PDB file of C-alpha atoms in Angstrom:
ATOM      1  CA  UNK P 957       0.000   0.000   0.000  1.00 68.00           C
ATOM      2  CA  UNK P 958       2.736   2.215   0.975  1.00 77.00           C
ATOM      3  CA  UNK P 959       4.272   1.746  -2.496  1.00 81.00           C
ATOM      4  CA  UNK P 960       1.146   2.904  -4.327  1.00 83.00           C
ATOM      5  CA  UNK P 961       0.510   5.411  -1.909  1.00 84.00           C
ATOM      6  CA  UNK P 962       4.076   6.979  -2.917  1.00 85.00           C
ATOM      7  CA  UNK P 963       3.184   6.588  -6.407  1.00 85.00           C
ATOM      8  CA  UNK P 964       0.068   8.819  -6.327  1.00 85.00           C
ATOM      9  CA  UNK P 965       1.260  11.582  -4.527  1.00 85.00           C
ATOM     10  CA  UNK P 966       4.557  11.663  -6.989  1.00 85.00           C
ATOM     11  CA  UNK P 967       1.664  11.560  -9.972  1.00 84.00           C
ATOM     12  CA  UNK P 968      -0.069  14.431  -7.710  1.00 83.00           C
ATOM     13  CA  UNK P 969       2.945  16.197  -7.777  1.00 80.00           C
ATOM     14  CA  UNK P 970       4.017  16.439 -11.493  1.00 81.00           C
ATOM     15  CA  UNK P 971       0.490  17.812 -12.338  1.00 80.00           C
ATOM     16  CA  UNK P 972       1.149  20.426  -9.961  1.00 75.00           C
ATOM     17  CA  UNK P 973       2.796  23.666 -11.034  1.00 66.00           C
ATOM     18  CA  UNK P 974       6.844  23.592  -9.839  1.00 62.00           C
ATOM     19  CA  UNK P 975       6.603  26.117  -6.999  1.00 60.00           C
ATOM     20  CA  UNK P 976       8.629  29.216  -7.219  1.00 61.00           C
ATOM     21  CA  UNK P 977      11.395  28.531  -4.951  1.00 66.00           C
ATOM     22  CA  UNK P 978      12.905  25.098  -4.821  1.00 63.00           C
ATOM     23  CA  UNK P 979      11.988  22.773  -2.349  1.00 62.00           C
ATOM     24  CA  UNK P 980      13.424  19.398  -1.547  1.00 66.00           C
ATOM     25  CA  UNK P 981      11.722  17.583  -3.799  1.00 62.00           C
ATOM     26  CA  UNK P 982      12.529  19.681  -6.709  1.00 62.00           C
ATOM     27  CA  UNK P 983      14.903  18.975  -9.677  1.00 64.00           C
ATOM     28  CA  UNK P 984      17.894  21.002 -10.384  1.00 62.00           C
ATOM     29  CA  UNK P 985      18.786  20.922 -13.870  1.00 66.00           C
ATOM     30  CA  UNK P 986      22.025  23.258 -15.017  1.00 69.00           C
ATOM     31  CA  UNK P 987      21.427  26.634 -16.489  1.00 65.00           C
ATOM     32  CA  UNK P 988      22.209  26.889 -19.869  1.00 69.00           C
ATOM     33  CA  UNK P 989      22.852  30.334 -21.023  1.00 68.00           C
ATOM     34  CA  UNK P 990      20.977  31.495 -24.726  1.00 69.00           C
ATOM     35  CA  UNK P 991      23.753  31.517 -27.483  1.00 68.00           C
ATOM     36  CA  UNK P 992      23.945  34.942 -29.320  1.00 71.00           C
ATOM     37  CA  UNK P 993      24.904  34.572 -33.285  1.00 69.00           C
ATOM     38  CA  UNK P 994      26.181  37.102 -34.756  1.00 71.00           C
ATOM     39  CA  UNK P 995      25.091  39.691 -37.067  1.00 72.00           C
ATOM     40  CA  UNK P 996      27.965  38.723 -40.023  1.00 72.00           C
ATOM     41  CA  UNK P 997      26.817  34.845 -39.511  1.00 75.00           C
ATOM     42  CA  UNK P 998      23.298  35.559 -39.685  1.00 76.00           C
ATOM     43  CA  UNK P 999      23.940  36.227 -43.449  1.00 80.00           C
ATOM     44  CA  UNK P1000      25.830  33.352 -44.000  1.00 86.00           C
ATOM     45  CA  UNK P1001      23.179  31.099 -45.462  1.00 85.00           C
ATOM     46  CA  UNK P1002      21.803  34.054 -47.407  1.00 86.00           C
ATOM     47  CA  UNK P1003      25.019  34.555 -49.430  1.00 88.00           C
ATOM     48  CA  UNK P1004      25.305  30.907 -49.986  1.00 90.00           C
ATOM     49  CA  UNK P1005      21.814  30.498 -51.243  1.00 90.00           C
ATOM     50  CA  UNK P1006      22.881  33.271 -54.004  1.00 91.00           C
ATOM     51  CA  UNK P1007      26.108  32.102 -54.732  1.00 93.00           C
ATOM     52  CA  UNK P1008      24.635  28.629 -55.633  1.00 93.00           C
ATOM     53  CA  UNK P1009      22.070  30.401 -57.561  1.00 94.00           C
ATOM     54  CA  UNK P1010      24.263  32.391 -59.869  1.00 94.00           C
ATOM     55  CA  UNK P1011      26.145  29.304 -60.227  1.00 94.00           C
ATOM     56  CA  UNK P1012      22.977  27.254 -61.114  1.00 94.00           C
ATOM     57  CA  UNK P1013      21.905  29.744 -64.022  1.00 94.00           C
ATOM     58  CA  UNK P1014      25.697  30.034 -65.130  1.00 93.00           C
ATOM     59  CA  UNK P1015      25.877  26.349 -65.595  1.00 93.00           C
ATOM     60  CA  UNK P1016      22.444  26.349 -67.650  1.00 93.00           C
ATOM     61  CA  UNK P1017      24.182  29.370 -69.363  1.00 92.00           C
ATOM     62  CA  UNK P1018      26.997  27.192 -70.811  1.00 91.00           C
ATOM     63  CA  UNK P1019      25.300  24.276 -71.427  1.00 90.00           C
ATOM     64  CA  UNK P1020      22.686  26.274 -73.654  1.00 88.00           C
ATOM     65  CA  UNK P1021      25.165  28.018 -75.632  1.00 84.00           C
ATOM     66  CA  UNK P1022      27.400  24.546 -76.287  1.00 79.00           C
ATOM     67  CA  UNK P1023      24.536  23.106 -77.192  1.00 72.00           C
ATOM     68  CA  UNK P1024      23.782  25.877 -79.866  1.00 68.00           C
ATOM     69  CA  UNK P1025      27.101  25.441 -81.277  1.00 64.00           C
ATOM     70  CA  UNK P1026      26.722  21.678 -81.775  1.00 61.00           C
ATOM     71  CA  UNK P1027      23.683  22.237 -83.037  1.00 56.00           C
ATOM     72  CA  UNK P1028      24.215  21.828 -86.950  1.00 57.00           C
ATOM     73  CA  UNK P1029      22.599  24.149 -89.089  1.00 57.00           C
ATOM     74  CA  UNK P1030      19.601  23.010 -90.907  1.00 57.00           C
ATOM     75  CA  UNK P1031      19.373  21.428 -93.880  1.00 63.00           C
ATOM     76  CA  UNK P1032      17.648  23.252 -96.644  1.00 57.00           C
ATOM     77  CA  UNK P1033      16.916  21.272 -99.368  1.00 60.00           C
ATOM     78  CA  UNK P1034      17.265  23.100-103.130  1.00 59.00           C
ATOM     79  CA  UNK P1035      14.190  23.109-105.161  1.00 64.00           C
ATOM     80  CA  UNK P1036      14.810  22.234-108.713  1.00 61.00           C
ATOM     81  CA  UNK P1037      13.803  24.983-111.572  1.00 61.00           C
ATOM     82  CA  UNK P1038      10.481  24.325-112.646  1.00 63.00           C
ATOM     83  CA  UNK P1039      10.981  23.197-116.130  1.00 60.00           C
ATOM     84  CA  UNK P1040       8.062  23.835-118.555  1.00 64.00           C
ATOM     85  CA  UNK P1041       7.633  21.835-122.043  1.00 62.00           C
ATOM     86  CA  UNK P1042       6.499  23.191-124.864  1.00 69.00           C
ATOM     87  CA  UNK P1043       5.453  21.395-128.031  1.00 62.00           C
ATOM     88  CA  UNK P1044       6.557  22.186-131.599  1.00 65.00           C
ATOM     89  CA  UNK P1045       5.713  24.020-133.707  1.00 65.00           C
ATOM     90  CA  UNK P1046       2.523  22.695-135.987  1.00 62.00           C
ATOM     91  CA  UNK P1047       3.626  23.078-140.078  1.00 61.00           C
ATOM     92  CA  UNK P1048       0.394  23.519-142.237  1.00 55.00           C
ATOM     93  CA  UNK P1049      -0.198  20.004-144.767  1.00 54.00           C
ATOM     94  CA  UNK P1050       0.206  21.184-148.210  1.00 55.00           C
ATOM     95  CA  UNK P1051      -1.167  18.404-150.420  1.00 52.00           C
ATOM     96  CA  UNK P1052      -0.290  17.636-154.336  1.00 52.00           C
ATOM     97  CA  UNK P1053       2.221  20.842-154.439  1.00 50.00           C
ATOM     98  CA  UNK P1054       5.399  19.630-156.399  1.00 53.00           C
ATOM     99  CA  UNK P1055       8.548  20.923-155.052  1.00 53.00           C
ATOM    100  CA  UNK P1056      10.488  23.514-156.504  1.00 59.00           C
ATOM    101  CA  UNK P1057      13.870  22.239-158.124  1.00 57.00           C
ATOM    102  CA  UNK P1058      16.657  24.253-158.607  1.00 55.00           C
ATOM    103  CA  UNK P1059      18.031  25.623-162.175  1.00 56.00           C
ATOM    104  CA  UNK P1060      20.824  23.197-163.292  1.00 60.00           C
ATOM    105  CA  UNK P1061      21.394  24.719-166.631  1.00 61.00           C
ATOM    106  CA  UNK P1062      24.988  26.054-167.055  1.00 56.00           C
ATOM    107  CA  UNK P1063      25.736  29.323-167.863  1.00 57.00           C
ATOM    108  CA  UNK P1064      26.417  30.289-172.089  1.00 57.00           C
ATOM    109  CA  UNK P1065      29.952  30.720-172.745  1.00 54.00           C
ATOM    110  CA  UNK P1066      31.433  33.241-174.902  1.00 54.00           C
ATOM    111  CA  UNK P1067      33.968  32.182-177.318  1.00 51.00           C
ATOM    112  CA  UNK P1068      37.326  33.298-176.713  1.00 49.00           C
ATOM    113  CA  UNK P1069      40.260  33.665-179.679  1.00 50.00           C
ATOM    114  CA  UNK P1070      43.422  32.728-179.086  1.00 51.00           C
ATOM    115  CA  UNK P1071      46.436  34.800-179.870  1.00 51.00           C
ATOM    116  CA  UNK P1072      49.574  33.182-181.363  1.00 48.00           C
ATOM    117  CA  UNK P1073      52.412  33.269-178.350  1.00 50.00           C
ATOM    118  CA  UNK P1074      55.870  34.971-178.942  1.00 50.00           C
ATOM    119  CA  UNK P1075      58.997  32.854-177.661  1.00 50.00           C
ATOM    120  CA  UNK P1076      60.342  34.031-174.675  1.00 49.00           C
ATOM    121  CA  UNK P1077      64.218  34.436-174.589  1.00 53.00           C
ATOM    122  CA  UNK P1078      66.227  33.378-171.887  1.00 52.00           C
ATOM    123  CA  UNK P1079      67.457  36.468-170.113  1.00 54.00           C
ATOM    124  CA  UNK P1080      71.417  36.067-169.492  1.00 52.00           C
ATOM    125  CA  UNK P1081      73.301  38.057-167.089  1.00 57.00           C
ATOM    126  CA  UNK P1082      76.430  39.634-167.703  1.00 55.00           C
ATOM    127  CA  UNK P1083      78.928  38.903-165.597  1.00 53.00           C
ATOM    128  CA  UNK P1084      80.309  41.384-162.944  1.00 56.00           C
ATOM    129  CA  UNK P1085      83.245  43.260-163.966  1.00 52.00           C
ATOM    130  CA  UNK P1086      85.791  43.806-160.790  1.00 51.00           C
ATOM    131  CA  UNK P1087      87.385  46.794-160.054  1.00 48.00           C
ATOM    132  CA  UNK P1088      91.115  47.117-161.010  1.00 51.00           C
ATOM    133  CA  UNK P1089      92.898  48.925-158.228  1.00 45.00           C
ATOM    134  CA  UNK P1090      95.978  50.331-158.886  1.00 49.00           C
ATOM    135  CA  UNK P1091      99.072  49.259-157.185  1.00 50.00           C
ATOM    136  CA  UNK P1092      99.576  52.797-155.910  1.00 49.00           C
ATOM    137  CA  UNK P1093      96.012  52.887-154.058  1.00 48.00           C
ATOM    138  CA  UNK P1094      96.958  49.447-152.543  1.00 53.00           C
ATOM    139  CA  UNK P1095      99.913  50.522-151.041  1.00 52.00           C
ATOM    140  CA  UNK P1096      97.857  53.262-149.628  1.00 50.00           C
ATOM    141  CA  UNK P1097      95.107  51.198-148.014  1.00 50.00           C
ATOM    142  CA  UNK P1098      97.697  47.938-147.031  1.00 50.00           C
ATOM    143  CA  UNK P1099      98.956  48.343-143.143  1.00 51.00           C
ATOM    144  CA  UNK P1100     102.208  48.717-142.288  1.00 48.00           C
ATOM    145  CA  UNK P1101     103.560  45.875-140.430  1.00 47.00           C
ATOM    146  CA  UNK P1102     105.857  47.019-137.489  1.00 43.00           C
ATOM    147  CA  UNK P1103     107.930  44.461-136.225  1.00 45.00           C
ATOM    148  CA  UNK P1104     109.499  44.993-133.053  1.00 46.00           C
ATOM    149  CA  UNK P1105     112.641  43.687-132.221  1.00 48.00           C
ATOM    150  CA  UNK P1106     112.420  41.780-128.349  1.00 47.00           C
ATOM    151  CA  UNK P1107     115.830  42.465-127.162  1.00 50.00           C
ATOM    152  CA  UNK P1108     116.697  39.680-124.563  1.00 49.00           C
ATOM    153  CA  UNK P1109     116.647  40.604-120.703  1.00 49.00           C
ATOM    154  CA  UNK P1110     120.356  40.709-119.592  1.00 49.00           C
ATOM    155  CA  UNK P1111     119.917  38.772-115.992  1.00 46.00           C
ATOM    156  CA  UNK P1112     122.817  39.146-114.167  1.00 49.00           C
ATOM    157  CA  UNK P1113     122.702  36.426-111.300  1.00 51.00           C
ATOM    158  CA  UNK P1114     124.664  37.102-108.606  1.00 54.00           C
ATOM    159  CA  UNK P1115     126.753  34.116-107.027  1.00 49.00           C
ATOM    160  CA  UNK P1116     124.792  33.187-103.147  1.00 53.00           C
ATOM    161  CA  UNK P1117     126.653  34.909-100.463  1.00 54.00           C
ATOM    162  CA  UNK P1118     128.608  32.561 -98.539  1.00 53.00           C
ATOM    163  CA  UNK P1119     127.207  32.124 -94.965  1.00 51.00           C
ATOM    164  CA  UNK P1120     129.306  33.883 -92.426  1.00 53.00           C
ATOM    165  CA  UNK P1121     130.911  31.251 -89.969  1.00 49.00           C
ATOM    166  CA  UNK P1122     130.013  32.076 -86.908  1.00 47.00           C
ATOM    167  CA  UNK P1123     133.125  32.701 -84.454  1.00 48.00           C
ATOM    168  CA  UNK P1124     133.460  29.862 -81.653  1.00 50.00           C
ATOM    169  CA  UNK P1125     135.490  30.286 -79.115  1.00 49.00           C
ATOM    170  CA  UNK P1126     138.675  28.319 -79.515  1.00 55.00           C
ATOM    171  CA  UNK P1127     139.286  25.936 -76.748  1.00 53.00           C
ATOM    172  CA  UNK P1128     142.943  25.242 -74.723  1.00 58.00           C
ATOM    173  CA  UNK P1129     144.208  22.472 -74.497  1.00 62.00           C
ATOM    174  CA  UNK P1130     143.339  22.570 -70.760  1.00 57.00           C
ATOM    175  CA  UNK P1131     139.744  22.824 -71.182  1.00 55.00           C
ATOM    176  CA  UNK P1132     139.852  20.160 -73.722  1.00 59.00           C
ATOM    177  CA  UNK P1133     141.198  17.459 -71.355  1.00 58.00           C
ATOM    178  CA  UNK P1134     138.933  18.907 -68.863  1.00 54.00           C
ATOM    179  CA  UNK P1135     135.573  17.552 -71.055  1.00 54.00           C
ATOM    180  CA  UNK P1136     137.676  14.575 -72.703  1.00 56.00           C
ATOM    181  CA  UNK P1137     137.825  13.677 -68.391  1.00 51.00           C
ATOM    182  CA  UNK P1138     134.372  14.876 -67.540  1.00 48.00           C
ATOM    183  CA  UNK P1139     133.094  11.701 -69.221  1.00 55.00           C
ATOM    184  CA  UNK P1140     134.183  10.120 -66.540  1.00 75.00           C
ATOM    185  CA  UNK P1141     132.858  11.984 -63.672  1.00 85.00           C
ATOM    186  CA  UNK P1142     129.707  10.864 -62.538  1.00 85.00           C
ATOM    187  CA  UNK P1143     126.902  12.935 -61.755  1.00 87.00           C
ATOM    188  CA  UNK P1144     125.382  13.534 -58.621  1.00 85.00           C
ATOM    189  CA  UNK P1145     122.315  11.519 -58.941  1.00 87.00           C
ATOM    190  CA  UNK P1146     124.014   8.697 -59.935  1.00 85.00           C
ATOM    191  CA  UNK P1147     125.938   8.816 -56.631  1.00 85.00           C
ATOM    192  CA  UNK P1148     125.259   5.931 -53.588  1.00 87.00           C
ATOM    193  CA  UNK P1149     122.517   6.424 -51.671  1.00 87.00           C
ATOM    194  CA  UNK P1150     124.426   6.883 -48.610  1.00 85.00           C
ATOM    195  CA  UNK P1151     126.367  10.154 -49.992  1.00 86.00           C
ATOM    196  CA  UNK P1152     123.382  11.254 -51.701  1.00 86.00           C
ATOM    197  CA  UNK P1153     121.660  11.745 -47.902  1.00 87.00           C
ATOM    198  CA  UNK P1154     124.885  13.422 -46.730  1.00 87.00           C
ATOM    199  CA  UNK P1155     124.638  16.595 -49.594  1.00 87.00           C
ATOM    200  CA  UNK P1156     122.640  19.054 -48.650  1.00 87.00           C
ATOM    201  CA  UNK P1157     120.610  21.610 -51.078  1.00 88.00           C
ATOM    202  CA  UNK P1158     122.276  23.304 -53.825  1.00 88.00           C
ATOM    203  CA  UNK P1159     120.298  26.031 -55.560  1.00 89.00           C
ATOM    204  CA  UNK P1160     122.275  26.332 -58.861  1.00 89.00           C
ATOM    205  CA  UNK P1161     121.041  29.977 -59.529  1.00 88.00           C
ATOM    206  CA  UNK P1162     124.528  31.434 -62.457  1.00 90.00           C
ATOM    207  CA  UNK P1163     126.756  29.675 -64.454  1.00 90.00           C
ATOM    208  CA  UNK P1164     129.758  32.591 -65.673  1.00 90.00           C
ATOM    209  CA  UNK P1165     132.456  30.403 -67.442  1.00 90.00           C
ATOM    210  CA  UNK P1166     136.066  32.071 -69.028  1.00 88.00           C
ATOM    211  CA  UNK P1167     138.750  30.487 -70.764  1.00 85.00           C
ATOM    212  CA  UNK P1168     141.033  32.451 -68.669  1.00 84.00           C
ATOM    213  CA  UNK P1169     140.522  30.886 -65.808  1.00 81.00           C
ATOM    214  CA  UNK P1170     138.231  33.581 -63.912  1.00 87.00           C
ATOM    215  CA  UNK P1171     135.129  31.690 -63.905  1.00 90.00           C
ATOM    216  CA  UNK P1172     132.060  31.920 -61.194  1.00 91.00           C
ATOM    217  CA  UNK P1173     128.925  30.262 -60.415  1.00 92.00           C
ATOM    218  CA  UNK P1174     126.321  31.349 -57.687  1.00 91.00           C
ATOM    219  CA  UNK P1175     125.261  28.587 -55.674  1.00 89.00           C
ATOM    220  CA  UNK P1176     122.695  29.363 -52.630  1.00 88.00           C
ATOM    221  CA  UNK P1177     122.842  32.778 -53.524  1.00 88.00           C
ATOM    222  CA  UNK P1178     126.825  33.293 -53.257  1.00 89.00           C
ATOM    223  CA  UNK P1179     129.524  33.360 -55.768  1.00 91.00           C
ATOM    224  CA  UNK P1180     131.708  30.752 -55.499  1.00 88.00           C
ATOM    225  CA  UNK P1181     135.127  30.138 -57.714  1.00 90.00           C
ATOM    226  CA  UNK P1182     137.320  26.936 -58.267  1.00 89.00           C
ATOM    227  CA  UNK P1183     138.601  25.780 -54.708  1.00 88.00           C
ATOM    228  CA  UNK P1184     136.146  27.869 -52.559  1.00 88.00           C
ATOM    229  CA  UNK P1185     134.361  25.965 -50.129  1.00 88.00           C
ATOM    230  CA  UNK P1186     129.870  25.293 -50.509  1.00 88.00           C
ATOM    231  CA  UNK P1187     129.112  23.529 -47.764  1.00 88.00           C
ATOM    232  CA  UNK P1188     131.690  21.864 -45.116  1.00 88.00           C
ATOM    233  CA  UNK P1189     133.737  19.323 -46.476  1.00 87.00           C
ATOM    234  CA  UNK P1190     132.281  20.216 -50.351  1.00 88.00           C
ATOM    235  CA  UNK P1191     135.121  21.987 -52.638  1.00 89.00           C
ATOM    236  CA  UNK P1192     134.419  23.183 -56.117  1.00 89.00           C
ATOM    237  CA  UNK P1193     137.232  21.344 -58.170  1.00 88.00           C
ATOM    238  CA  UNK P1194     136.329  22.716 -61.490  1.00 88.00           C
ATOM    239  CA  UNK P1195     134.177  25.030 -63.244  1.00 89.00           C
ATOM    240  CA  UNK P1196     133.363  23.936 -66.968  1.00 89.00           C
ATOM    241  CA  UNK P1197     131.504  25.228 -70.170  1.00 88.00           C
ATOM    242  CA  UNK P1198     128.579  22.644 -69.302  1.00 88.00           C
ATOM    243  CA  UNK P1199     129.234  21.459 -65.581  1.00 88.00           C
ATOM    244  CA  UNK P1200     130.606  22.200 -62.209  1.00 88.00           C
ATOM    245  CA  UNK P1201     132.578  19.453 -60.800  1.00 90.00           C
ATOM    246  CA  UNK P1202     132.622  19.402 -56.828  1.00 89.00           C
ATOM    247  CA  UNK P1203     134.385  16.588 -54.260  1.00 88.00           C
ATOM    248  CA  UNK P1204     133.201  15.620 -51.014  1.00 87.00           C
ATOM    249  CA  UNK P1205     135.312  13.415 -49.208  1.00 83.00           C
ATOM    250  CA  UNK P1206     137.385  12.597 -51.952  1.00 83.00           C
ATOM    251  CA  UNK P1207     134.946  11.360 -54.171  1.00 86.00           C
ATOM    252  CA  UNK P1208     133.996  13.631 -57.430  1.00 88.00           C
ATOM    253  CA  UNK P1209     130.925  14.673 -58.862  1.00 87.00           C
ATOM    254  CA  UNK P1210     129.471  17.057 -61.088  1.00 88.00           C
ATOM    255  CA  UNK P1211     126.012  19.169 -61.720  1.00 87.00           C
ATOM    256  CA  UNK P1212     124.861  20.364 -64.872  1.00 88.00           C
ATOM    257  CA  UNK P1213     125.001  24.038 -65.370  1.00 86.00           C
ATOM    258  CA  UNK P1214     121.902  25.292 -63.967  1.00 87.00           C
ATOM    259  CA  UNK P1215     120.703  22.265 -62.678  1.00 83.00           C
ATOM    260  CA  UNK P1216     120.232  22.282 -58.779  1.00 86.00           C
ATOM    261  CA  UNK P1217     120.610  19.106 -56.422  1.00 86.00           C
ATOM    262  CA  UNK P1218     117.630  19.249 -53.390  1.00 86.00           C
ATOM    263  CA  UNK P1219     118.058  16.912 -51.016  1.00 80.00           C
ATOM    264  CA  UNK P1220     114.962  15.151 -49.802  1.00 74.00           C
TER     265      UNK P1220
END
C-alpha cells in the first residue's frame, strides 16, 4: 500500500505547477545560457543560397550556348527549276504541191580567140666586172707591219753569299782534357745512396764560365770560384763550359750548369 501510496502523490505532484522557490523535492537541472549569433553569420546562409544560384543559371548558361554550337545548321533542301515543255511548232499540210527544183542549166559561154604566143628568150646576165685597183692605191690602203725587235733581258745572277761562320770560341788544351775527363765523372744523382743523404741543397742559380781561368757560379745565392768551399767538407774542383765538378770526401761529382741538387 505504501508503495502505491508513494506513487500517487509523486503523480499528484508532477500535475502540480513547480513552486517558485525550490523545495526538496525539486529537480535542479544546469542553467544553460541562450547563445547569441552574430550579425555577419546571420547572413551566412543568405550569401550561400545566391552564390549557388548564380552558379545554377551560369551552368544552364553554358550548357545552352554549347549546345547551340553543336547544333548543326539546318538542312535546306534546293528546289529544282520548274521546267516547262512546250510542243513544236505545228507546219500547215500542203497536199499535191510539187517541189520547186533548182536551175541546173549552165551558164552560155562566150567564145574566146586565141592569140599566137611569142617565144620568150632566156634572159642572161652579164657577168660582174671587178674593179682594177691600182698598185699605188693598194699601197695606200695595205697596213704597215711594225715588227718589233724583243731584245733579250740581260739577268745578271749574282753568285749566293757565302754564310758567315760564326766565331766559336777556340778551346785550350786545358779545357779540352777537362771535357775529354768529364766523361768520366759521374753525376750527382748517380751517386750511392748513402752520400746522396749526406749533400745538402744546392740552388744552382749562375753559371759565368772564361777560358782564362776567372770563372764563377752562384750557388745558394753566393759566388763561389774553383777551390772555394759550398758547404763543409764540399770543394768546387772545377768550373766547366757545361758542368761544375765538386768533391766531397774525396769522391767527385758534377752538376749540370743550372741544374740544382735538393736533397729530400
Amino acid at each position: 500500500m505504501s508503495l502505491i501510496l508513494d506513487a500517487l502523490n509523486k503523480a499528484d505532484r508532477e500535475r502540480q505547477p513547480p513552486p517558485s522557490t525550490p523545495d526538496i523535492q525539486s529537480i535542479h537541472q544546469p542553467y544553460v545560457a541562450p547563445v547569441e549569433i552574430a550579425p555577419w553569420k546571420k547572413g551566412i546562409p543568405y550569401a550561400l543560397g545566391g552564390m549557388s544560384l548564380v552558379l545554377f543559371v551560369l551552368v544552364i548558361y553554358l550548357l545552352s550556348n554549347k549546345n547551340s554550337e553543336t547544333t548543326p545548321p539546318a538542312i535546306v533542301k534546293a528546289t529544282p527549276p520548274s521546267v516547262t515543255a512546250t510542243p513544236p511548232p505545228v507546219q500547215p499540210y500542203i497536199d499535191n504541191v510539187p517541189a520547186q527544183q533548182p536551175d541546173t542549166t549552165p551558164p552560155a559561154v562566150s567564145p574566146v580567140t586565141q592569140q599566137p604566143t611569142q617565144a620568150v628568150k632566156p634572159v642572161v646576165k652579164a657577168p660582174e666586172k671587178k674593179a682594177q685597183y691600182k698598185p699605188a692605191v693598194d699601197s695606200l690602203y695595205s697596213r704597215e707591219q711594225v715588227t718589233q725587235e724583243v731584245e733579250p733581258e740581260q739577268t745578271t745572277q749574282r753568285a749566293p753569299a757565302k754564310p758567315k761562320e760564326e766565331k766559336r770560341p777556340q778551346l785550350d788544351e786545358q779545357t779540352i782534357q777537362q771535357l775529354m775527363a768529364g766523361e768520366s765523372i759521374q753525376s750527382v744523382r748517380d751517386l750511392p745512396w748513402s752520400i746522396q743523404e749526406k749533400i745538402p741543397t744546392i740552388m744552382y742559380a749562375e753559371h759565368n764560365y772564361q777560358t782564362n781561368g776567372n770563372s764563377s757560379v752562384t750557388l745558394n745565392k753566393a759566388v763561389k770560384r774553383k777551390g772555394d768551399q759550398v758547404f763543409p767538407g764540399i770543394y768546387i774542383e772545377e768550373i766547366r763550359p757545361e758542368s761544375l765538378v765538386l768533391k766531397y770526401q774525396g769522391e767527385k761529382f758534377k752538376l749540370d750548369a743550372l741544374s740544382s741538387w735538393v736533397n729530400m
